[in-house]
mmCIF file of C-alpha atoms and ligand atoms in Angstrom:
data_model
loop_
_atom_site.group_PDB
_atom_site.id
_atom_site.type_symbol
_atom_site.label_atom_id
_atom_site.label_comp_id
_atom_site.label_asym_id
_atom_site.label_seq_id
_atom_site.Cartn_x
_atom_site.Cartn_y
_atom_site.Cartn_z
ATOM 1 C CA MET A 1 43.532 41.523 42.142
ATOM 2 C CA ASN A 2 42.493 40.953 45.751
ATOM 3 C CA VAL A 3 44.108 43.252 48.313
ATOM 4 C CA LEU A 4 43.083 40.981 51.173
ATOM 5 C CA GLU A 5 42.059 37.338 51.471
ATOM 6 C CA VAL A 6 40.557 36.085 54.685
ATOM 7 C CA SER A 7 40.084 32.415 55.320
ATOM 8 C CA SER A 8 38.296 30.617 58.165
ATOM 9 C CA LEU A 9 38.813 33.511 60.572
ATOM 10 C CA GLU A 10 37.562 33.048 64.123
ATOM 11 C CA LYS A 11 37.692 34.961 67.385
ATOM 12 C CA ARG A 12 36.773 33.549 70.747
ATOM 13 C CA TYR A 13 36.551 35.638 73.923
ATOM 14 C CA LYS A 14 36.533 32.962 76.643
ATOM 15 C CA GLU A 15 33.250 31.066 76.087
ATOM 16 C CA LYS A 16 31.918 33.620 73.550
ATOM 17 C CA LEU A 17 32.628 32.782 69.895
ATOM 18 C CA ALA A 18 32.301 36.342 68.510
ATOM 19 C CA VAL A 19 33.383 35.577 64.919
ATOM 20 C CA LYS A 20 32.757 32.144 63.467
ATOM 21 C CA ASP A 21 34.751 30.745 60.563
ATOM 22 C CA ILE A 22 34.414 33.636 58.130
ATOM 23 C CA SER A 23 36.068 33.749 54.685
ATOM 24 C CA PHE A 24 36.001 36.550 52.135
ATOM 25 C CA GLN A 25 38.132 38.558 49.712
ATOM 26 C CA LEU A 26 38.452 42.297 49.184
ATOM 27 C CA LYS A 27 38.902 43.345 45.551
ATOM 28 C CA GLY A 28 41.408 46.120 44.899
ATOM 29 C CA GLY A 29 39.743 49.470 44.145
ATOM 30 C CA ALA A 30 36.344 48.357 45.439
ATOM 31 C CA CYS A 31 34.330 49.630 48.378
ATOM 32 C CA THR A 32 32.956 46.917 50.635
ATOM 33 C CA ALA A 33 30.522 47.499 53.488
ATOM 34 C CA LEU A 34 30.623 45.233 56.513
ATOM 35 C CA LEU A 35 27.024 45.256 57.583
ATOM 36 C CA GLY A 36 25.419 43.836 60.687
ATOM 37 C CA PRO A 37 23.403 44.738 63.780
ATOM 38 C CA ASN A 38 24.945 45.589 67.173
ATOM 39 C CA GLY A 39 27.042 42.748 68.528
ATOM 40 C CA ALA A 40 27.325 40.983 65.148
ATOM 41 C CA GLY A 41 31.131 40.901 65.363
ATOM 42 C CA LYS A 42 32.024 43.808 63.052
ATOM 43 C CA THR A 43 34.542 45.518 65.350
ATOM 44 C CA THR A 44 36.095 42.187 66.280
ATOM 45 C CA THR A 45 36.555 41.345 62.576
ATOM 46 C CA LEU A 46 38.028 44.743 61.717
ATOM 47 C CA ASN A 47 40.356 44.671 64.729
ATOM 48 C CA MET A 48 41.705 41.325 63.549
ATOM 49 C CA LEU A 49 42.286 42.650 60.015
ATOM 50 C CA ALA A 50 44.083 45.712 61.395
ATOM 51 C CA GLY A 51 46.287 43.505 63.572
ATOM 52 C CA LEU A 52 44.982 44.936 66.860
ATOM 53 C CA ILE A 53 43.769 41.596 68.185
ATOM 54 C CA LYS A 54 44.940 38.097 67.413
ATOM 55 C CA PRO A 55 42.552 35.702 65.673
ATOM 56 C CA THR A 56 41.801 32.465 67.506
ATOM 57 C CA ALA A 57 41.984 30.666 64.147
ATOM 58 C CA GLY A 58 42.217 31.389 60.439
ATOM 59 C CA LYS A 59 44.390 33.345 58.054
ATOM 60 C CA ILE A 60 44.589 36.901 56.740
ATOM 61 C CA MET A 61 46.661 37.242 53.568
ATOM 62 C CA ALA A 62 47.583 40.141 51.301
ATOM 63 C CA PRO A 63 48.618 38.580 47.962
ATOM 64 C CA ASP A 64 50.357 41.758 46.784
ATOM 65 C CA SER A 65 52.059 42.677 50.103
ATOM 66 C CA PRO A 66 52.641 39.387 51.916
ATOM 67 C CA ASP A 67 55.266 40.771 54.308
ATOM 68 C CA ASP A 68 53.693 43.984 55.499
ATOM 69 C CA ILE A 69 49.966 43.533 55.902
ATOM 70 C CA ARG A 70 49.790 46.096 58.697
ATOM 71 C CA GLU A 71 51.631 48.714 56.682
ATOM 72 C CA MET A 72 49.296 48.367 53.733
ATOM 73 C CA ILE A 73 46.272 49.096 55.942
ATOM 74 C CA GLY A 74 45.084 52.419 57.368
ATOM 75 C CA TYR A 75 42.622 52.025 60.240
ATOM 76 C CA LEU A 76 40.076 54.351 61.803
ATOM 77 C CA PRO A 77 38.665 52.783 64.976
ATOM 78 C CA GLN A 78 35.081 53.297 66.107
ATOM 79 C CA TYR A 79 36.195 55.611 68.934
ATOM 80 C CA PRO A 80 39.365 57.301 67.687
ATOM 81 C CA ALA A 81 41.572 59.167 70.166
ATOM 82 C CA PHE A 82 42.983 62.555 69.203
ATOM 83 C CA PHE A 83 45.385 64.909 70.920
ATOM 84 C CA GLU A 84 42.812 67.636 71.305
ATOM 85 C CA TRP A 85 45.299 70.371 72.228
ATOM 86 C CA MET A 86 47.013 70.066 68.831
ATOM 87 C CA THR A 87 45.728 71.763 65.700
ATOM 88 C CA GLY A 88 44.464 69.427 62.952
ATOM 89 C CA LYS A 89 47.570 70.185 60.923
ATOM 90 C CA GLU A 90 49.940 69.517 63.829
ATOM 91 C CA PHE A 91 48.120 66.278 64.571
ATOM 92 C CA LEU A 92 48.535 64.984 60.998
ATOM 93 C CA ILE A 93 52.222 65.955 60.824
ATOM 94 C CA PHE A 94 52.784 64.246 64.169
ATOM 95 C CA SER A 95 50.911 61.134 62.919
ATOM 96 C CA GLY A 96 53.126 61.041 59.821
ATOM 97 C CA GLU A 97 56.290 61.334 61.876
ATOM 98 C CA ILE A 98 55.331 58.561 64.301
ATOM 99 C CA SER A 99 54.579 56.331 61.321
ATOM 100 C CA GLY A 100 58.208 56.837 60.245
ATOM 101 C CA MET A 101 58.009 59.716 57.762
ATOM 102 C CA LYS A 102 60.595 62.501 57.626
ATOM 103 C CA LYS A 103 59.204 65.840 58.825
ATOM 104 C CA GLU A 104 59.132 67.449 55.369
ATOM 105 C CA ASN A 105 57.370 64.416 53.869
ATOM 106 C CA ALA A 106 54.845 64.408 56.711
ATOM 107 C CA GLU A 107 54.219 68.122 56.120
ATOM 108 C CA ARG A 108 53.740 67.635 52.370
ATOM 109 C CA ARG A 109 51.401 64.680 52.875
ATOM 110 C CA THR A 110 49.473 66.646 55.521
ATOM 111 C CA GLU A 111 48.769 69.482 53.060
ATOM 112 C CA GLU A 112 47.547 66.958 50.438
ATOM 113 C CA LEU A 113 45.281 65.260 52.958
ATOM 114 C CA ILE A 114 43.868 68.479 54.391
ATOM 115 C CA ALA A 115 42.760 69.388 50.852
ATOM 116 C CA LEU A 116 41.457 65.875 50.178
ATOM 117 C CA VAL A 117 39.288 65.695 53.317
ATOM 118 C CA GLY A 118 38.223 69.363 53.142
ATOM 119 C CA LEU A 119 39.774 70.633 56.369
ATOM 120 C CA GLU A 120 41.468 73.757 54.962
ATOM 121 C CA GLU A 121 39.415 76.111 57.097
ATOM 122 C CA GLY A 122 39.905 74.208 60.324
ATOM 123 C CA LYS A 123 43.503 73.113 59.906
ATOM 124 C CA ASN A 124 44.924 75.687 62.346
ATOM 125 C CA ARG A 125 42.180 75.216 64.912
ATOM 126 C CA LYS A 126 42.606 72.947 67.929
ATOM 127 C CA VAL A 127 41.118 69.472 67.398
ATOM 128 C CA GLY A 128 39.192 69.895 70.670
ATOM 129 C CA GLN A 129 37.108 72.574 68.910
ATOM 130 C CA TYR A 130 36.248 70.349 65.933
ATOM 131 C CA SER A 131 32.707 69.098 65.236
ATOM 132 C CA GLY A 132 32.096 65.337 65.146
ATOM 133 C CA GLY A 133 32.200 65.346 61.332
ATOM 134 C CA MET A 134 35.487 67.278 61.271
ATOM 135 C CA LYS A 135 37.020 64.816 63.737
ATOM 136 C CA GLN A 136 35.965 61.895 61.560
ATOM 137 C CA ARG A 137 37.472 63.584 58.483
ATOM 138 C CA LEU A 138 40.670 64.171 60.445
ATOM 139 C CA GLY A 139 40.669 60.508 61.493
ATOM 140 C CA ILE A 140 40.236 59.453 57.869
ATOM 141 C CA ALA A 141 43.169 61.698 56.882
ATOM 142 C CA GLN A 142 45.245 60.114 59.645
ATOM 143 C CA ALA A 143 44.360 56.621 58.370
ATOM 144 C CA LEU A 144 45.535 57.694 54.883
ATOM 145 C CA ILE A 145 48.796 59.306 55.988
ATOM 146 C CA HIS A 146 51.093 56.496 54.787
ATOM 147 C CA LYS A 147 49.190 55.954 51.494
ATOM 148 C CA PRO A 148 47.712 52.584 52.457
ATOM 149 C CA LYS A 149 46.326 50.238 49.807
ATOM 150 C CA LEU A 150 43.301 49.594 52.003
ATOM 151 C CA ILE A 151 41.510 51.731 54.579
ATOM 152 C CA ILE A 152 39.337 50.133 57.205
ATOM 153 C CA LEU A 153 36.808 52.373 58.949
ATOM 154 C CA ASP A 154 34.771 51.135 61.909
ATOM 155 C CA GLU A 155 31.324 52.781 61.896
ATOM 156 C CA PRO A 156 32.659 56.124 60.625
ATOM 157 C CA VAL A 157 29.233 57.781 60.446
ATOM 158 C CA SER A 158 27.262 56.136 63.263
ATOM 159 C CA ALA A 159 27.817 58.853 65.857
ATOM 160 C CA LEU A 160 27.302 61.819 63.514
ATOM 161 C CA ASP A 161 24.377 64.169 63.013
ATOM 162 C CA PRO A 162 22.779 64.170 59.506
ATOM 163 C CA PHE A 163 25.066 66.981 58.278
ATOM 164 C CA GLY A 164 28.273 65.306 59.468
ATOM 165 C CA ARG A 165 27.031 62.003 58.116
ATOM 166 C CA ARG A 166 26.462 63.485 54.652
ATOM 167 C CA GLU A 167 29.927 65.092 54.670
ATOM 168 C CA VAL A 168 31.704 61.879 55.613
ATOM 169 C CA LEU A 169 29.717 59.715 53.150
ATOM 170 C CA ASP A 170 30.534 62.198 50.367
ATOM 171 C CA LEU A 171 34.202 62.063 51.363
ATOM 172 C CA LEU A 172 34.185 58.261 51.226
ATOM 173 C CA LYS A 173 32.761 58.461 47.690
ATOM 174 C CA THR A 174 35.711 60.656 46.705
ATOM 175 C CA LEU A 175 38.213 58.345 48.395
ATOM 176 C CA LYS A 176 37.146 55.433 46.214
ATOM 177 C CA LYS A 177 39.413 56.917 43.543
ATOM 178 C CA GLU A 178 42.414 56.741 45.903
ATOM 179 C CA THR A 179 42.227 53.451 47.744
ATOM 180 C CA THR A 180 40.289 50.294 48.554
ATOM 181 C CA ILE A 181 37.713 50.817 51.316
ATOM 182 C CA LEU A 182 36.194 48.504 53.903
ATOM 183 C CA PHE A 183 33.810 50.159 56.338
ATOM 184 C CA SER A 184 31.327 48.892 58.876
ATOM 185 C CA THR A 185 27.834 50.168 59.449
ATOM 186 C CA HIS A 186 24.492 48.862 60.603
ATOM 187 C CA ILE A 187 22.640 50.969 58.038
ATOM 188 C CA LEU A 188 22.098 49.414 54.634
ATOM 189 C CA ASN A 189 21.312 52.779 53.086
ATOM 190 C CA ASP A 190 24.814 54.101 53.957
ATOM 191 C CA ALA A 191 26.389 51.056 52.378
ATOM 192 C CA GLU A 192 24.324 51.376 49.206
ATOM 193 C CA GLN A 193 25.322 54.985 48.699
ATOM 194 C CA ILE A 194 29.018 54.292 48.374
ATOM 195 C CA CYS A 195 29.806 50.595 48.089
ATOM 196 C CA GLU A 196 29.306 47.938 45.457
ATOM 197 C CA ASP A 197 29.936 44.951 47.690
ATOM 198 C CA VAL A 198 28.663 43.860 51.063
ATOM 199 C CA LEU A 199 29.632 41.410 53.784
ATOM 200 C CA PHE A 200 26.713 40.648 56.043
ATOM 201 C CA LEU A 201 27.557 39.502 59.567
ATOM 202 C CA HIS A 202 24.948 38.201 61.960
ATOM 203 C CA GLU A 203 25.864 36.718 65.354
ATOM 204 C CA GLY A 204 29.428 36.215 64.192
ATOM 205 C CA VAL A 205 28.444 34.355 61.030
ATOM 206 C CA LEU A 206 28.972 35.754 57.550
ATOM 207 C CA ILE A 207 25.491 35.034 56.270
ATOM 208 C CA GLU A 208 25.818 36.838 52.928
ATOM 209 C CA GLN A 209 28.468 38.377 50.713
ATOM 210 C CA GLY A 210 28.613 39.772 47.201
ATOM 211 C CA ALA A 211 27.260 42.669 45.161
ATOM 212 C CA ILE A 212 24.854 44.717 47.318
ATOM 213 C CA GLN A 213 22.034 44.708 44.791
ATOM 214 C CA GLU A 214 22.233 40.929 44.365
ATOM 215 C CA VAL A 215 22.334 40.343 48.106
ATOM 216 C CA LYS A 216 19.347 42.660 48.538
ATOM 217 C CA ALA A 217 17.393 40.807 45.895
ATOM 218 C CA ARG A 218 18.125 37.478 47.572
ATOM 219 C CA HIS A 219 17.213 38.758 51.006
ATOM 220 C CA HIS A 220 14.544 41.321 50.429
ATOM 221 C CA LYS A 221 12.978 40.479 53.770
ATOM 222 C CA LEU A 222 16.217 40.807 55.730
ATOM 223 C CA ARG A 223 15.928 44.573 56.168
ATOM 224 C CA LEU A 224 12.660 44.204 57.994
ATOM 225 C CA THR A 225 13.770 41.151 59.942
ATOM 226 C CA LEU A 226 16.902 42.825 61.247
ATOM 227 C CA HIS A 227 15.430 46.341 61.565
ATOM 228 C CA PHE A 228 17.748 47.947 59.071
ATOM 229 C CA ASN A 229 16.745 51.288 57.641
HETATM 230 P P1 LIG B 301 28.537 47.191 67.581
HETATM 231 O O1 LIG B 301 27.771 47.544 66.329
HETATM 232 O O2 LIG B 301 27.665 47.293 68.816
HETATM 233 O O3 LIG B 301 29.846 47.921 67.722
HETATM 234 P P2 LIG B 301 29.886 44.800 66.598
HETATM 235 O O4 LIG B 301 29.173 44.187 65.446
HETATM 236 O O5 LIG B 301 31.059 45.671 66.311
HETATM 237 O O6 LIG B 301 28.849 45.598 67.500
HETATM 238 P P3 LIG B 301 31.648 43.360 68.386
HETATM 239 O O7 LIG B 301 31.984 44.575 69.191
HETATM 240 O O8 LIG B 301 32.689 42.791 67.521
HETATM 241 O O9 LIG B 301 30.313 43.593 67.549
HETATM 242 O O10 LIG B 301 31.165 42.241 69.431
HETATM 243 C C1 LIG B 301 30.785 40.916 69.019
HETATM 244 C C2 LIG B 301 30.455 40.105 70.256
HETATM 245 O O11 LIG B 301 31.661 39.869 71.015
HETATM 246 C C3 LIG B 301 29.484 40.803 71.214
HETATM 247 O O12 LIG B 301 28.643 39.818 71.777
HETATM 248 C C4 LIG B 301 30.388 41.382 72.275
HETATM 249 O O13 LIG B 301 29.732 41.488 73.506
HETATM 250 C C5 LIG B 301 31.532 40.375 72.339
HETATM 251 N N1 LIG B 301 32.823 40.997 72.694
HETATM 252 C C6 LIG B 301 33.441 41.990 72.030
HETATM 253 N N2 LIG B 301 34.625 42.288 72.611
HETATM 254 C C7 LIG B 301 34.746 41.466 73.687
HETATM 255 C C8 LIG B 301 35.742 41.279 74.704
HETATM 256 N N3 LIG B 301 36.848 41.992 74.715
HETATM 257 N N4 LIG B 301 35.518 40.317 75.636
HETATM 258 C C9 LIG B 301 34.392 39.574 75.606
HETATM 259 N N5 LIG B 301 33.412 39.685 74.672
HETATM 260 C C10 LIG B 301 33.575 40.626 73.731
#
């Protein structure tokens, strides 16, 4: 069953056509990497899926949740904003409450998520004292607070040092058991470690999609051409 079906999606910013007529489906339970170099249109695509910006044309459908696409998605933007004076635990409870949960439910879900993302030790520390990797794990927990069917993560490891990167990639592997994942990156190696499927954007055009290994075999020269590592 597809959790999301995207058809002929486009985004124009004045004269710039940033995303050009892209169509794809996301299979439930799968991990899909949205791959592409800087400026390819990844953030624009993800922002449209998350309902943050309006497409210029095209459709986004959720066959299983036609009326509440936004509610079925958890989103971690590329530059997430946190209330740094709160502790991690306070921040997650607050996030649950503003998404409509009763306080006791938000507290229960927060404890589950703290264990899931491995923030037990830091949960009572102020978010402002967190490392980059801890902040990303907190952001992932926040995206999961309302048990979404799909989480969308915009370059969740790009700004991290190798240690933080490893931690977050390992967490994403674990999360595959919980939910469907779509995440963007410009590093093929990150995608290969956790995802089966890939969407390959280049200058706003979806030039490839499918199983990563098949796409790689078809485009074995692409890594060199586009400077992927
Ligand atoms: P990166 O890896 O650098 O984050 P990206 O693949 O996420 O890049 P986008 O941020 O979606 O790419 O940008 C796609 C294109 O659209 C770029 O040429 C960018 O300059 C342009 N663009 C993005 N947002 C706007 C905007 N608000 N107004 C005008 N042009 C924009």
